[in-house]
Amino acid sequence: MSWPKLEVADIFRLHGSAWRAANAGHISLDQLKVMNAITRCRTAALGGHAARCEDCGHEHIAYNSCRNRHCPKCQAGAAKAWLAAREAELLPVRYFHLVFTLPKPVADIARHNKREIYNLLMRASADTVIRIAADPKHLGARAGITSVLHTSCRRRVFDTTGSAMTHHPHVHMIVPGGGLSADGARWIACRRNFFLSVRVLSRLYRRLVLDGLARLHKAGKLHFFGDQAGLADRAAFDAFLQPLRRIDWVVYAKEPFAGPRAVLAYLSRYTHRVAISNSRLIRMNGRSVTFRAKDYRVNGPGRHTTMTLKTGEFIRRFLIHVLPKGQHRIRHYGFFGNGNRAANIARIRELLRVETSDQGYAHNGTADDADALARILALPCPCCGGHLIIAETIAPERRPRAPPGTARAAT
């Protein structure tokens, strides 16, 4: 049986108001903005363009996108633009895939301290690779890193429940198999199927995260609520960290990619992923939402299953993955650092005796009206296949604002 197309925006439109009322005081401003943006995306509220077919006169309307990085409808285009820019930076070497995750007790703290814990996770994982790679006992070179922050998990090594939108912050890291020598005069390649020792990485990563947590707590930058309220006390927090110093922290190393193009194929699936895509939604009724999921406890075709959540729980799980304002999900370190990336890539290509790519960097992001315009002009007329031309620009709806305060009105 085929189901009508369902979107996250539909769920927010029908049940968002009731959910916000029931959870008043427990929703962040960032989460409210995401709900509003997704609800308005590609609707008359944001304006758009009207096109007319030159052949049959059929009219077609395309509305502007919200361009919110959590919107399921907007991220496909954003991923394509980002990947086009990265293609010019690919090196003709093997690439390795590393994953750094957090133990559940630390991940639980991150729910109410996203900015601090996410930044610590990304810095500590990058520092770990850069330090170990620079050690002459391991590689003795300056590594280059592209890190992607994920807040939900799909891999068995982390979560046997599969793609259920649960909260599991971790970093996916793409690293070329080698690095620049300290003087920049040589490219030092790693072994064919081995980059760095996972055991050594795990121990340094554990120490850097735990030391960072202690510093954040001492500086008063961590906040605790509910069952965690007692951790505000320094002695209680130190006791909380002690068991984490004795367990193994998961650093996952995948086999190297089969070539630079395989890196792009991987990144296209991960760089701009949201909590759940519209394509996974199956149906919704007044009480629940059903969507496709994977159970990694099962091997073979049986792992593809469905999952049903109460509508309020579905909305809650979606919104726990909203990143704080200004939080960068994709970061570059080492010789991929933004300040000198182009020069370093050119130098490495010179050392490897390959031609420097003349492909320009793609422009990341365009205006909403250009986005709608491109989507129209890329489509043939749905009636006759003819050419569409822009006939009218639709202005976005003006939302009423509260009158200015007394002090502002006086000026």
Coordinates of C-alpha atoms in Angstrom, one line a residue:
M1 CA 0.0 0.0 0.0
S2 CA 1.4 3.4 -0.9
W3 CA 1.1 6.3 1.6
P4 CA 0.7 10.0 0.7
K5 CA 4.0 12.0 0.9
L6 CA 4.6 13.1 4.5
E7 CA 7.0 15.8 5.7
V8 CA 8.3 16.9 9.0
A9 CA 6.7 20.3 8.3
D10 CA 3.3 18.6 8.2
I11 CA 3.9 17.2 11.7
F12 CA 4.9 20.6 13.0
R13 CA 2.0 22.3 11.4
L14 CA -0.6 19.9 12.8
H15 CA 0.9 19.2 16.2
G16 CA 3.5 21.9 16.9
S17 CA 1.2 24.3 18.6
A18 CA -0.1 21.8 21.1
W19 CA 3.4 20.4 21.7
R20 CA 4.8 23.9 22.4
A21 CA 2.0 24.6 24.8
A22 CA 2.5 21.4 26.7
N23 CA 6.3 22.0 26.9
A24 CA 6.3 25.7 27.6
G25 CA 9.4 26.8 29.5
H26 CA 11.3 23.7 28.3
I27 CA 12.0 24.7 24.7
S28 CA 15.0 26.8 23.6
L29 CA 14.7 29.8 21.3
D30 CA 16.8 27.9 18.8
Q31 CA 14.4 25.0 18.8
L32 CA 11.4 27.4 18.3
K33 CA 13.1 29.1 15.4
V34 CA 13.8 25.7 13.7
M35 CA 10.1 24.7 14.1
N36 CA 9.0 28.0 12.6
A37 CA 11.5 27.8 9.7
I38 CA 10.6 24.2 8.7
T39 CA 6.9 25.0 8.9
R40 CA 7.3 28.0 6.5
C41 CA 9.8 26.5 4.1
R42 CA 8.7 26.6 0.5
T43 CA 5.3 28.1 1.3
A44 CA 3.8 31.4 0.3
A45 CA 5.0 32.8 3.7
L46 CA 8.5 33.1 2.3
G47 CA 7.5 34.3 -1.2
G48 CA 8.8 32.8 -4.5
H49 CA 8.4 32.9 -8.2
A50 CA 5.7 32.2 -10.7
A51 CA 6.7 30.8 -14.1
R52 CA 4.7 30.4 -17.3
C53 CA 5.4 27.8 -20.1
E54 CA 6.2 29.5 -23.4
D55 CA 4.4 26.7 -25.3
C56 CA 1.2 25.8 -23.5
G57 CA 0.8 28.7 -21.1
H58 CA 0.8 26.5 -18.0
E59 CA 1.7 28.4 -14.8
H60 CA 4.0 26.9 -12.2
I61 CA 4.9 28.3 -8.8
A62 CA 8.0 27.6 -6.7
Y63 CA 8.3 29.1 -3.2
N64 CA 11.5 30.1 -1.5
S65 CA 13.4 27.8 0.9
C66 CA 14.0 28.6 4.5
R67 CA 17.7 27.5 4.2
N68 CA 17.7 26.4 7.8
R69 CA 20.5 23.8 8.4
H70 CA 18.0 21.5 10.2
C71 CA 15.4 21.5 7.5
P72 CA 15.0 18.2 5.6
K73 CA 14.0 19.9 2.4
C74 CA 16.9 22.4 2.3
Q75 CA 20.0 20.3 3.1
A76 CA 20.2 18.3 -0.2
G77 CA 21.1 21.5 -2.1
A78 CA 23.4 22.7 0.6
A79 CA 25.3 19.4 0.5
K80 CA 25.8 19.6 -3.2
A81 CA 27.2 23.1 -3.0
W82 CA 29.6 22.1 -0.2
L83 CA 30.7 19.0 -2.0
A84 CA 31.5 20.9 -5.2
A85 CA 33.9 23.1 -3.2
R86 CA 35.5 20.1 -1.5
E87 CA 36.1 18.3 -4.9
A88 CA 38.8 20.8 -5.8
E89 CA 40.6 20.0 -2.6
L90 CA 40.8 16.2 -3.0
L91 CA 44.4 14.8 -2.9
P92 CA 45.5 11.7 -4.8
V93 CA 46.1 9.7 -1.7
R94 CA 44.2 7.1 0.4
Y95 CA 41.8 8.6 2.9
F96 CA 41.0 7.2 6.4
H97 CA 37.8 7.4 8.3
L98 CA 37.9 7.8 12.1
V99 CA 35.0 8.2 14.5
F100 CA 35.2 9.6 18.1
T101 CA 32.3 9.2 20.4
L102 CA 31.4 10.1 24.0
P103 CA 30.4 7.7 26.8
K104 CA 26.7 7.9 27.7
P105 CA 27.3 9.8 31.0
V106 CA 29.1 12.6 29.1
A107 CA 26.5 12.5 26.3
D108 CA 23.8 13.0 28.9
I109 CA 25.5 16.1 30.2
A110 CA 25.7 17.4 26.6
R111 CA 21.9 17.6 26.4
H112 CA 21.9 20.8 28.5
N113 CA 25.4 22.0 27.6
K114 CA 25.5 21.5 23.8
R115 CA 27.8 24.3 22.9
E116 CA 30.4 23.5 25.5
I117 CA 30.4 19.8 25.1
Y118 CA 30.2 19.8 21.3
N119 CA 33.1 22.2 21.0
L120 CA 35.1 20.1 23.5
L121 CA 34.3 17.0 21.5
M122 CA 35.5 18.5 18.2
R123 CA 38.6 20.1 19.6
A124 CA 39.7 17.1 21.6
S125 CA 39.3 14.7 18.8
A126 CA 41.2 16.9 16.4
D127 CA 44.0 17.6 18.9
T128 CA 44.3 13.9 19.5
V129 CA 44.9 13.1 15.8
I130 CA 47.2 16.1 15.3
R131 CA 49.4 15.3 18.4
I132 CA 49.7 11.6 17.7
A133 CA 50.4 12.1 14.0
A134 CA 53.1 14.7 14.8
D135 CA 54.9 12.2 17.1
P136 CA 57.9 10.7 15.2
K137 CA 57.2 7.4 16.9
H138 CA 53.9 7.2 14.9
L139 CA 53.8 9.3 11.7
G140 CA 56.0 12.4 12.3
A141 CA 53.9 14.6 10.1
R142 CA 51.3 17.4 10.2
A143 CA 47.9 15.8 9.4
G144 CA 44.9 17.4 7.7
I145 CA 41.4 16.8 9.1
T146 CA 37.8 17.4 8.0
S147 CA 35.6 16.8 11.0
V148 CA 31.8 16.4 10.9
L149 CA 29.7 16.6 14.1
H150 CA 26.7 14.2 14.3
T151 CA 24.3 14.1 17.2
S152 CA 22.4 11.0 16.2
C153 CA 23.8 7.6 15.5
R154 CA 23.3 4.8 12.9
R155 CA 26.2 2.5 13.5
R156 CA 26.1 -0.7 15.6
V157 CA 29.4 0.2 17.3
F158 CA 27.5 3.0 19.1
D159 CA 23.8 2.2 19.3
T160 CA 21.9 -1.1 18.7
T161 CA 18.6 0.7 18.3
G162 CA 19.6 2.0 14.9
S163 CA 18.3 5.2 13.3
A164 CA 15.8 6.1 16.0
M165 CA 16.8 9.8 16.4
T166 CA 18.3 9.2 19.8
H167 CA 21.0 11.5 21.2
H168 CA 24.6 10.2 20.6
P169 CA 27.0 13.1 19.8
H170 CA 30.1 11.9 17.9
V171 CA 32.6 13.1 15.3
H172 CA 33.2 11.6 11.9
M173 CA 36.7 12.5 10.7
I174 CA 38.1 12.2 7.2
V175 CA 41.9 12.2 7.1
P176 CA 44.4 11.8 4.2
G177 CA 46.8 9.0 4.7
G178 CA 49.9 11.0 5.5
G179 CA 51.0 14.5 6.2
L180 CA 53.4 17.3 5.7
S181 CA 56.8 17.2 7.3
A182 CA 57.6 19.8 9.9
D183 CA 59.6 21.9 7.4
G184 CA 56.9 21.5 4.7
A185 CA 59.5 20.0 2.3
R186 CA 58.2 16.4 2.2
W187 CA 54.9 14.4 2.0
I188 CA 55.2 11.6 4.6
A189 CA 52.8 8.7 3.7
C190 CA 51.4 6.3 6.2
R191 CA 51.3 2.6 5.8
R192 CA 48.9 1.4 3.1
N193 CA 46.1 0.1 5.5
F194 CA 47.1 1.7 8.8
F195 CA 47.0 5.4 9.8
L196 CA 47.4 5.7 13.6
S197 CA 47.0 3.3 16.5
V198 CA 43.4 3.3 17.7
R199 CA 44.5 2.3 21.2
V200 CA 46.9 5.3 21.5
L201 CA 44.3 7.6 20.0
S202 CA 41.7 6.4 22.5
R203 CA 43.8 7.0 25.6
L204 CA 44.9 10.6 24.6
Y205 CA 41.3 11.4 23.5
R206 CA 39.9 10.2 26.9
R207 CA 42.4 12.4 28.8
L208 CA 41.8 15.5 26.7
V209 CA 38.0 15.3 27.1
L210 CA 38.1 14.6 30.8
D211 CA 40.6 17.4 31.5
G212 CA 38.4 19.7 29.4
L213 CA 35.3 18.7 31.4
A214 CA 37.1 19.5 34.6
R215 CA 38.1 22.9 33.3
L216 CA 34.6 23.7 32.1
H217 CA 33.1 22.8 35.5
K218 CA 35.7 24.8 37.4
A219 CA 34.9 27.8 35.2
G220 CA 31.2 27.5 35.9
K221 CA 30.3 26.8 32.3
L222 CA 28.4 23.6 32.8
H223 CA 24.7 23.6 33.9
F224 CA 22.9 20.7 35.5
F225 CA 19.2 20.0 35.9
G226 CA 16.9 17.3 37.3
D227 CA 18.7 14.1 38.3
Q228 CA 22.0 15.7 37.4
A229 CA 21.6 18.8 39.7
G230 CA 23.9 17.3 42.3
L231 CA 26.8 17.4 39.8
A232 CA 27.0 21.2 40.3
D233 CA 29.1 20.3 43.4
R234 CA 32.8 20.1 42.5
A235 CA 33.4 17.0 44.6
A236 CA 30.4 15.2 43.2
F237 CA 31.5 16.0 39.7
D238 CA 35.1 14.7 40.3
A239 CA 33.5 11.5 41.7
F240 CA 31.4 11.3 38.5
L241 CA 34.5 11.5 36.3
Q242 CA 36.5 8.9 38.1
P243 CA 34.9 5.8 36.6
L244 CA 35.2 7.3 33.1
R245 CA 39.0 7.4 33.6
R246 CA 39.1 3.6 33.9
I247 CA 37.0 2.6 30.9
D248 CA 38.0 2.3 27.2
W249 CA 36.6 5.1 25.1
V250 CA 35.5 4.2 21.6
V251 CA 37.6 5.4 18.7
Y252 CA 36.4 3.7 15.6
A253 CA 38.8 3.3 12.6
K254 CA 37.3 2.1 9.3
E255 CA 39.2 0.6 6.4
P256 CA 40.7 3.3 4.1
F257 CA 38.5 4.6 1.3
A258 CA 39.1 3.1 -2.1
G259 CA 40.1 6.4 -3.6
P260 CA 39.4 10.2 -3.4
R261 CA 36.0 9.8 -5.2
A262 CA 34.8 7.4 -2.5
V263 CA 35.5 10.1 0.1
L264 CA 33.0 12.4 -1.7
A265 CA 30.4 9.6 -2.0
Y266 CA 30.7 9.2 1.8
L267 CA 30.6 12.9 2.6
S268 CA 27.5 13.4 0.4
R269 CA 25.6 11.1 2.9
Y270 CA 26.9 12.6 6.1
T271 CA 27.9 16.3 5.9
H272 CA 24.4 17.8 5.9
R273 CA 22.3 15.1 7.5
V274 CA 19.4 16.2 9.7
A275 CA 17.7 14.2 12.4
I276 CA 15.4 12.4 10.0
S277 CA 14.7 12.9 6.3
N278 CA 11.2 13.2 4.8
S279 CA 11.8 10.1 2.7
R280 CA 11.8 8.0 5.9
L281 CA 8.4 9.1 7.1
I282 CA 5.6 6.7 6.4
R283 CA 2.4 7.9 8.1
M284 CA 1.0 10.0 10.9
N285 CA -2.3 10.0 12.8
G286 CA -3.6 12.0 15.7
R287 CA -1.4 10.2 18.2
S288 CA 1.8 8.8 16.5
V289 CA 4.3 9.0 13.7
T290 CA 5.6 5.9 11.9
F291 CA 8.9 6.0 10.0
R292 CA 11.5 3.7 8.5
A293 CA 14.5 2.7 10.7
K294 CA 17.3 0.1 10.9
D295 CA 17.9 -2.4 13.7
Y296 CA 21.6 -3.1 13.7
R297 CA 21.1 -6.1 16.0
V298 CA 19.8 -7.9 12.9
N299 CA 21.9 -8.9 9.9
G300 CA 20.5 -9.0 6.4
P301 CA 17.3 -7.7 5.0
G302 CA 15.5 -8.0 8.4
R303 CA 17.3 -5.0 9.7
H304 CA 15.1 -2.7 7.7
T305 CA 12.0 -2.1 9.9
T306 CA 9.6 0.5 11.0
M307 CA 9.3 2.4 14.2
T308 CA 6.3 4.2 15.7
L309 CA 6.6 7.0 18.3
K310 CA 4.0 9.2 19.9
T311 CA 3.8 12.5 18.1
G312 CA 5.1 14.5 21.0
E313 CA 8.1 12.1 21.5
F314 CA 8.9 12.3 17.7
I315 CA 9.0 16.1 17.9
R316 CA 11.1 16.0 21.1
R317 CA 13.6 13.6 19.5
F318 CA 13.8 15.8 16.3
L319 CA 14.5 18.9 18.3
I320 CA 17.2 17.5 20.6
H321 CA 19.4 17.6 17.5
V322 CA 19.1 21.3 17.0
L323 CA 22.5 22.9 17.2
P324 CA 23.1 26.1 19.2
K325 CA 23.3 29.3 17.1
G326 CA 26.7 29.7 15.5
Q327 CA 27.7 26.1 16.2
H328 CA 29.8 24.9 13.3
R329 CA 29.1 21.3 12.4
I330 CA 31.9 20.9 9.8
R331 CA 35.4 22.0 10.7
H332 CA 38.9 21.7 9.2
Y333 CA 42.1 21.3 11.1
G334 CA 45.8 20.8 10.5
F335 CA 46.9 21.6 6.9
F336 CA 43.2 21.8 6.0
G337 CA 42.9 24.8 8.4
N338 CA 40.9 27.6 6.8
G339 CA 43.7 30.2 7.0
N340 CA 46.2 28.4 4.8
R341 CA 44.3 25.5 3.2
A342 CA 44.7 26.6 -0.4
A343 CA 48.5 27.1 -0.1
N344 CA 49.0 23.8 1.7
I345 CA 46.9 21.8 -0.8
A346 CA 48.9 23.4 -3.7
R347 CA 52.2 22.5 -1.9
I348 CA 51.1 18.9 -1.3
R349 CA 50.1 18.6 -5.0
E350 CA 53.5 19.9 -5.9
L351 CA 55.2 17.4 -3.7
L352 CA 53.1 14.5 -5.1
R353 CA 53.8 15.7 -8.6
V354 CA 50.2 16.2 -9.6
E355 CA 48.6 19.1 -11.4
T356 CA 46.8 21.7 -9.2
S357 CA 43.1 21.7 -9.8
D358 CA 41.9 24.8 -11.5
Q359 CA 38.3 24.2 -10.4
G360 CA 37.1 27.2 -8.5
Y361 CA 35.4 27.0 -5.1
A362 CA 31.7 26.8 -5.3
H363 CA 29.7 29.6 -3.7
N364 CA 28.2 28.2 -0.5
G365 CA 24.7 29.5 -0.2
T366 CA 22.6 31.8 -2.4
A367 CA 19.7 34.1 -1.7
D368 CA 16.2 32.5 -1.2
D369 CA 14.9 34.1 -4.4
A370 CA 17.8 32.7 -6.5
D371 CA 17.1 29.3 -4.9
A372 CA 13.5 29.3 -6.1
L373 CA 14.5 30.7 -9.5
A374 CA 17.1 27.9 -10.0
R375 CA 14.5 25.2 -9.1
I376 CA 12.0 26.6 -11.6
L377 CA 14.4 27.0 -14.5
A378 CA 15.8 23.5 -14.0
L379 CA 12.3 21.9 -14.6
P380 CA 10.5 21.4 -17.9
C381 CA 6.8 22.3 -18.1
P382 CA 4.9 19.5 -16.3
C383 CA 2.2 19.6 -19.0
C384 CA 4.1 19.7 -22.3
G385 CA 7.8 19.6 -21.4
G386 CA 8.3 23.1 -22.8
H387 CA 10.5 25.9 -21.5
L388 CA 9.5 27.9 -18.4
I389 CA 10.0 31.6 -18.1
I390 CA 9.7 33.8 -15.0
A391 CA 6.4 35.7 -15.1
E392 CA 6.2 37.1 -11.6
T393 CA 8.0 37.5 -8.3
I394 CA 5.9 36.7 -5.2
A395 CA 6.8 38.8 -2.2
P396 CA 7.1 37.1 1.2
E397 CA 4.3 37.6 3.7
R398 CA 4.8 40.5 6.1
R399 CA 4.4 39.3 9.7
P400 CA 2.8 41.8 12.1
R401 CA 5.2 43.2 14.8
A402 CA 4.4 44.5 18.2
P403 CA 4.4 48.4 18.5
P404 CA 7.7 49.9 19.6
G405 CA 8.2 50.6 23.3
T406 CA 7.9 54.1 24.8
A407 CA 11.6 54.8 24.9
R408 CA 12.1 53.7 21.3
A409 CA 9.0 55.7 20.1
A410 CA 10.3 58.8 21.8
T411 CA 13.5 58.8 19.7

